[in-house]
PDB file of C-alpha atoms in Angstrom:
ATOM      1  CA  MET N   1      77.424 111.770 130.233  1.00  0.00           C
ATOM      2  CA  THR N   2      76.542 111.259 126.523  1.00  0.00           C
ATOM      3  CA  ASP N   3      76.220 108.180 124.324  1.00  0.00           C
ATOM      4  CA  PRO N   4      79.586 106.249 124.691  1.00  0.00           C
ATOM      5  CA  ALA N   5      80.193 106.396 121.005  1.00  0.00           C
ATOM      6  CA  LEU N   6      79.942 110.293 120.798  1.00  0.00           C
ATOM      7  CA  PRO N   7      83.570 110.983 121.593  1.00  0.00           C
ATOM      8  CA  VAL N   8      84.840 107.955 119.295  1.00  0.00           C
ATOM      9  CA  ALA N   9      82.559 109.558 116.571  1.00  0.00           C
ATOM     10  CA  ARG N  10      83.956 113.163 117.329  1.00  0.00           C
ATOM     11  CA  LEU N  11      87.745 112.093 117.250  1.00  0.00           C
ATOM     12  CA  ARG N  12      86.975 109.999 114.146  1.00  0.00           C
ATOM     13  CA  SER N  13      85.274 113.136 112.461  1.00  0.00           C
ATOM     14  CA  LEU N  14      88.590 115.128 113.642  1.00  0.00           C
ATOM     15  CA  ILE N  15      91.209 112.547 113.014  1.00  0.00           C
ATOM     16  CA  GLY N  16      89.957 109.899 110.508  1.00  0.00           C
ATOM     17  CA  ASP N  17      89.889 106.354 110.589  1.00  0.00           C
ATOM     18  CA  ASP N  18      93.324 105.767 112.105  1.00  0.00           C
ATOM     19  CA  VAL N  19      91.191 105.852 115.257  1.00  0.00           C
ATOM     20  CA  ARG N  20      89.231 102.896 114.282  1.00  0.00           C
ATOM     21  CA  GLU N  21      90.365 100.763 117.204  1.00  0.00           C
ATOM     22  CA  LEU N  22      90.343 103.639 119.905  1.00  0.00           C
ATOM     23  CA  ALA N  23      89.103 102.291 123.402  1.00  0.00           C
ATOM     24  CA  THR N  24      85.914 104.013 124.422  1.00  0.00           C
ATOM     25  CA  GLU N  25      87.376 104.984 127.837  1.00  0.00           C
ATOM     26  CA  VAL N  26      90.395 106.669 125.774  1.00  0.00           C
ATOM     27  CA  ALA N  27      88.101 108.567 123.773  1.00  0.00           C
ATOM     28  CA  GLN N  28      85.986 109.752 126.577  1.00  0.00           C
ATOM     29  CA  HIS N  29      89.015 110.783 128.192  1.00  0.00           C
ATOM     30  CA  LEU N  30      90.709 112.707 125.346  1.00  0.00           C
ATOM     31  CA  GLU N  31      86.959 114.400 125.034  1.00  0.00           C
ATOM     32  CA  ARG N  32      87.144 115.775 128.435  1.00  0.00           C
ATOM     33  CA  LEU N  33      90.344 116.917 127.870  1.00  0.00           C
ATOM     34  CA  LEU N  34      89.302 118.975 124.817  1.00  0.00           C
ATOM     35  CA  GLU N  35      86.131 120.563 126.420  1.00  0.00           C
ATOM     36  CA  ARG N  36      88.622 121.389 129.769  1.00  0.00           C
ATOM     37  CA  ASN N  37      90.869 123.233 127.224  1.00  0.00           C
ATOM     38  CA  GLY N  38      87.834 125.135 125.624  1.00  0.00           C
ATOM     39  CA  MET N  39      87.186 123.049 122.280  1.00  0.00           C
ATOM     40  CA  ARG N  40      83.526 122.320 122.357  1.00  0.00           C
ATOM     41  CA  ASP N  41      82.483 120.353 119.698  1.00  0.00           C
ATOM     42  CA  PRO N  42      83.349 122.504 116.712  1.00  0.00           C
ATOM     43  CA  THR N  43      82.153 119.770 114.395  1.00  0.00           C
ATOM     44  CA  GLY N  44      78.509 119.895 115.405  1.00  0.00           C
ATOM     45  CA  LEU N  45      78.738 116.009 115.840  1.00  0.00           C
ATOM     46  CA  ARG N  46      77.230 115.971 119.543  1.00  0.00           C
ATOM     47  CA  ALA N  47      73.948 117.543 118.031  1.00  0.00           C
ATOM     48  CA  ALA N  48      74.024 114.994 115.264  1.00  0.00           C
ATOM     49  CA  VAL N  49      74.391 112.170 117.393  1.00  0.00           C
ATOM     50  CA  GLU N  50      71.863 113.188 120.014  1.00  0.00           C
ATOM     51  CA  GLN N  51      69.453 113.065 117.299  1.00  0.00           C
ATOM     52  CA  GLU N  52      70.070 109.816 116.064  1.00  0.00           C
ATOM     53  CA  ARG N  53      69.068 108.550 119.738  1.00  0.00           C
ATOM     54  CA  PRO N  54      67.845 104.762 119.071  1.00  0.00           C
ATOM     55  CA  ARG N  55      63.866 104.765 118.913  1.00  0.00           C
ATOM     56  CA  THR N  56      62.820 101.473 117.744  1.00  0.00           C
ATOM     57  CA  PRO N  57      63.223  98.403 120.165  1.00  0.00           C
ATOM     58  CA  LEU N  58      65.867  96.861 117.914  1.00  0.00           C
ATOM     59  CA  ASP N  59      67.892  99.839 117.594  1.00  0.00           C
ATOM     60  CA  ILE N  60      67.619 100.199 121.538  1.00  0.00           C
ATOM     61  CA  ALA N  61      68.422  96.566 121.885  1.00  0.00           C
ATOM     62  CA  ASN N  62      71.727  96.888 119.800  1.00  0.00           C
ATOM     63  CA  HIS N  63      72.711 100.000 121.347  1.00  0.00           C
ATOM     64  CA  LEU N  64      72.316  98.868 125.029  1.00  0.00           C
ATOM     65  CA  ASP N  65      74.199  95.513 123.784  1.00  0.00           C
ATOM     66  CA  ALA N  66      76.977  97.671 122.474  1.00  0.00           C
ATOM     67  CA  CYS N  67      77.417  99.481 125.475  1.00  0.00           C
ATOM     68  CA  ILE N  68      77.366  96.447 127.829  1.00  0.00           C
ATOM     69  CA  PHE N  69      79.867  94.668 125.659  1.00  0.00           C
ATOM     70  CA  GLU N  70      82.105  97.865 125.212  1.00  0.00           C
ATOM     71  CA  SER N  71      81.998  98.519 129.295  1.00  0.00           C
ATOM     72  CA  GLY N  72      82.365  94.873 130.327  1.00  0.00           C
ATOM     73  CA  GLY N  73      79.206  95.346 132.046  1.00  0.00           C
ATOM     74  CA  ASP N  74      79.788  98.215 134.188  1.00  0.00           C
ATOM     75  CA  PRO N  75      76.503  99.284 136.035  1.00  0.00           C
ATOM     76  CA  GLY N  76      77.176 102.897 135.634  1.00  0.00           C
ATOM     77  CA  THR N  77      77.451 102.830 131.771  1.00  0.00           C
ATOM     78  CA  LEU N  78      74.227 100.766 131.654  1.00  0.00           C
ATOM     79  CA  ALA N  79      72.370 103.346 133.793  1.00  0.00           C
ATOM     80  CA  GLU N  80      73.656 105.794 131.335  1.00  0.00           C
ATOM     81  CA  ALA N  81      72.778 103.913 128.127  1.00  0.00           C
ATOM     82  CA  LEU N  82      69.329 103.270 129.727  1.00  0.00           C
ATOM     83  CA  ARG N  83      68.712 107.131 130.444  1.00  0.00           C
ATOM     84  CA  ASP N  84      70.037 107.939 126.732  1.00  0.00           C
ATOM     85  CA  VAL N  85      67.648 105.381 124.950  1.00  0.00           C
ATOM     86  CA  THR N  86      64.748 106.745 127.174  1.00  0.00           C
ATOM     87  CA  ASP N  87      62.511 109.410 125.966  1.00  0.00           C
ATOM     88  CA  PRO N  88      62.216 112.030 128.719  1.00  0.00           C
ATOM     89  CA  GLY N  89      58.538 111.666 128.450  1.00  0.00           C
ATOM     90  CA  ASP N  90      58.499 107.884 129.011  1.00  0.00           C
ATOM     91  CA  LEU N  91      60.178 108.008 132.370  1.00  0.00           C
ATOM     92  CA  ARG N  92      57.156 108.002 134.332  1.00  0.00           C
ATOM     93  CA  ARG N  93      55.706 104.893 132.438  1.00  0.00           C
ATOM     94  CA  ILE N  94      59.087 103.296 133.007  1.00  0.00           C
ATOM     95  CA  ALA N  95      59.116 104.019 136.535  1.00  0.00           C
ATOM     96  CA  GLN N  96      55.712 102.471 137.011  1.00  0.00           C
ATOM     97  CA  ALA N  97      56.722  99.431 135.028  1.00  0.00           C
ATOM     98  CA  CYS N  98      59.730  98.990 137.542  1.00  0.00           C
ATOM     99  CA  GLY N  99      57.408  99.430 140.452  1.00  0.00           C
ATOM    100  CA  LEU N 100      59.420 102.595 141.450  1.00  0.00           C
ATOM    101  CA  SER N 101      58.463 106.221 142.068  1.00  0.00           C
ATOM    102  CA  PHE N 102      59.710 108.433 139.287  1.00  0.00           C
ATOM    103  CA  ASP N 103      62.414 110.237 141.630  1.00  0.00           C
ATOM    104  CA  VAL N 104      63.656 106.940 142.465  1.00  0.00           C
ATOM    105  CA  LEU N 105      64.277 105.708 138.894  1.00  0.00           C
ATOM    106  CA  GLN N 106      65.766 109.022 138.025  1.00  0.00           C
ATOM    107  CA  ARG N 107      68.261 108.604 140.825  1.00  0.00           C
ATOM    108  CA  GLN N 108      69.314 105.376 139.788  1.00  0.00           C
ATOM    109  CA  LEU N 109      69.662 106.119 136.214  1.00  0.00           C
ATOM    110  CA  SER N 110      71.686 109.282 137.171  1.00  0.00           C
ATOM    111  CA  GLY N 111      74.101 107.203 139.339  1.00  0.00           C
ATOM    112  CA  ARG N 112      73.086 108.916 142.669  1.00  0.00           C
ATOM    113  CA  ARG N 113      71.563 105.679 143.725  1.00  0.00           C
ATOM    114  CA  THR N 114      72.412 102.086 143.180  1.00  0.00           C
ATOM    115  CA  LEU N 115      70.811 100.331 139.728  1.00  0.00           C
ATOM    116  CA  THR N 116      69.144  97.647 140.524  1.00  0.00           C
ATOM    117  CA  PHE N 117      68.746  94.432 138.593  1.00  0.00           C
ATOM    118  CA  SER N 118      65.032  94.730 138.772  1.00  0.00           C
ATOM    119  CA  THR N 119      65.045  98.116 137.498  1.00  0.00           C
ATOM    120  CA  VAL N 120      67.050  97.188 134.472  1.00  0.00           C
ATOM    121  CA  LEU N 121      64.746  94.209 133.961  1.00  0.00           C
ATOM    122  CA  GLY N 122      61.629  96.507 134.047  1.00  0.00           C
ATOM    123  CA  ALA N 123      63.161  99.299 132.175  1.00  0.00           C
ATOM    124  CA  LEU N 124      63.917  96.762 129.499  1.00  0.00           C
ATOM    125  CA  ARG N 125      60.633  95.488 129.520  1.00  0.00           C
ATOM    126  CA  ALA N 126      58.982  98.899 129.016  1.00  0.00           C
ATOM    127  CA  LEU N 127      61.215  99.953 126.321  1.00  0.00           C
ATOM    128  CA  GLY N 128      60.286  96.633 124.362  1.00  0.00           C
ATOM    129  CA  VAL N 129      63.480  94.761 124.715  1.00  0.00           C
ATOM    130  CA  GLU N 130      64.604  91.721 126.815  1.00  0.00           C
ATOM    131  CA  LEU N 131      67.583  90.538 128.410  1.00  0.00           C
ATOM    132  CA  ARG N 132      69.634  87.465 126.953  1.00  0.00           C
ATOM    133  CA  VAL N 133      72.398  85.547 127.764  1.00  0.00           C
ATOM    134  CA  SER N 134      75.021  84.152 125.736  1.00  0.00           C
ATOM    135  CA  VAL N 135      78.182  82.077 126.286  1.00  0.00           C
ATOM    136  CA  GLY N 136      81.421  84.285 126.665  1.00  0.00           C
ATOM    137  CA  ALA N 137      84.992  83.985 127.594  1.00  0.00           C
ATOM    138  CA  PRO N 138      85.432  83.156 131.356  1.00  0.00           C
ATOM    139  CA  VAL N 139      87.327  85.733 133.508  1.00  0.00           C
ATOM    140  CA  PRO N 140      90.934  84.647 134.190  1.00  0.00           C
TER     141      PRO N 140
END
């Protein structure tokens, strides 16, 4: 799957600012419905968003932080976000930093294998960012 912000951005471009508070999951569901019905990104927004892939460590950190926050810490979303911010040419370097083979890293980031915490930390280190913990609301 692509950047979680893409469906929201696409819907905003089609509908306007009234969708400002639309949940990412709802936007992604609507995106799938549009694609199933033959509406394949008439705005050209997909290409524009993909060109805006975070490249600097600060942009990568902000993107990953937003994905973790928006998904409530969903490991699948984090794996997708890591794959999205990683330049395909860097996957071998990141695999080495994680102490994994290239194939195992690809399987973890694609969801075909469980994403491990050590892989997350190694990938973050290789991307030049680090994981921090802050106080949040307790789960009821």
